[in-house]
């Protein structure tokens, strides 16, 4: 049986990069951290660290164990919070990870409804793009993760997770107010602006379907900056509905692209039933995302 304390030490070394930094983060003496690592190597029968200059670094086995340990420890921490809230929604903690345009639109409305209904529950959320949000969910650092998937993308790795579709949002062509053209093809010879890596991939796919490859001149994952670039006449872009709902620059025009869109999911870890706080937050997210102006019939 692996010792939980020693696993926490290994995870701290992996996160902070050295024994000294791990000791500071854990409020341990440095020799104590080294001792726990040595004992963990004895328990596993594997070499988990190796010398690197004046410090150490994790071996392949050490990194693999640290990744698994992070998930295990996160689930233990989450279980403690769930037990604390087991008697109801008078106390406890719920944490949510969400991507920026969700945090700028329906998440605050859902959070306000949750807090009003359950003032004793500690609700927290943080910004994270879908891959990082899923990592936080797997490691037990959040109870709910909001993610999005484009229809043409490979299926994400959701092993051990449950997810439900809460919103289908359309994509829009975004052009400067003074430019003509309401279709992608009409702007094939214009400069283009793209977002995050996954959004860039979707832009390339929809333009390919329209018969051309966009000349991408600027890249930023800030949807406010994207619209400012368009408003300045530096190019055109494609944005999802939530990004435009969160911020709509008065100097751009938008045109819905009927056959495109992305799906927004709420993901949780493990089997049903969910803890009361998690269930209540999911209900709020579902209700708000399924109502105007976010729902498009």
mmCIF file of C-alpha atoms in Angstrom, residues 80-94 114 118-123 275-278:
data_model
loop_
_atom_site.group_PDB
_atom_site.id
_atom_site.type_symbol
_atom_site.label_atom_id
_atom_site.label_comp_id
_atom_site.label_asym_id
_atom_site.label_seq_id
_atom_site.Cartn_x
_atom_site.Cartn_y
_atom_site.Cartn_z
ATOM 1 C CA UNK A 80 -13.604 14.866 1.948
ATOM 2 C CA UNK A 81 -15.545 17.836 0.583
ATOM 3 C CA UNK A 82 -18.399 15.581 -0.553
ATOM 4 C CA UNK A 83 -18.656 13.957 2.853
ATOM 5 C CA UNK A 84 -18.731 17.382 4.471
ATOM 6 C CA UNK A 85 -21.700 18.294 2.291
ATOM 7 C CA UNK A 86 -23.437 14.913 2.504
ATOM 8 C CA UNK A 87 -26.065 16.122 4.946
ATOM 9 C CA UNK A 88 -27.322 18.695 2.451
ATOM 10 C CA UNK A 89 -26.566 22.042 0.913
ATOM 11 C CA UNK A 90 -26.105 24.020 4.115
ATOM 12 C CA UNK A 91 -22.318 23.822 3.752
ATOM 13 C CA UNK A 92 -19.599 22.322 1.576
ATOM 14 C CA UNK A 93 -17.700 23.431 -1.508
ATOM 15 C CA UNK A 94 -18.222 23.305 -5.266
ATOM 16 C CA UNK A 114 -26.731 29.036 -7.089
ATOM 17 C CA UNK A 118 -27.492 27.933 -1.328
ATOM 18 C CA UNK A 119 -25.674 30.745 0.519
ATOM 19 C CA UNK A 120 -23.835 28.352 2.842
ATOM 20 C CA UNK A 121 -21.997 26.564 0.029
ATOM 21 C CA UNK A 122 -18.537 27.810 -0.954
ATOM 22 C CA UNK A 123 -18.719 28.238 -4.750
ATOM 23 C CA UNK A 275 -22.876 15.280 -4.455
ATOM 24 C CA UNK A 276 -25.759 17.681 -3.704
ATOM 25 C CA UNK A 277 -23.716 20.809 -4.457
ATOM 26 C CA UNK A 278 -22.538 19.464 -7.814
#
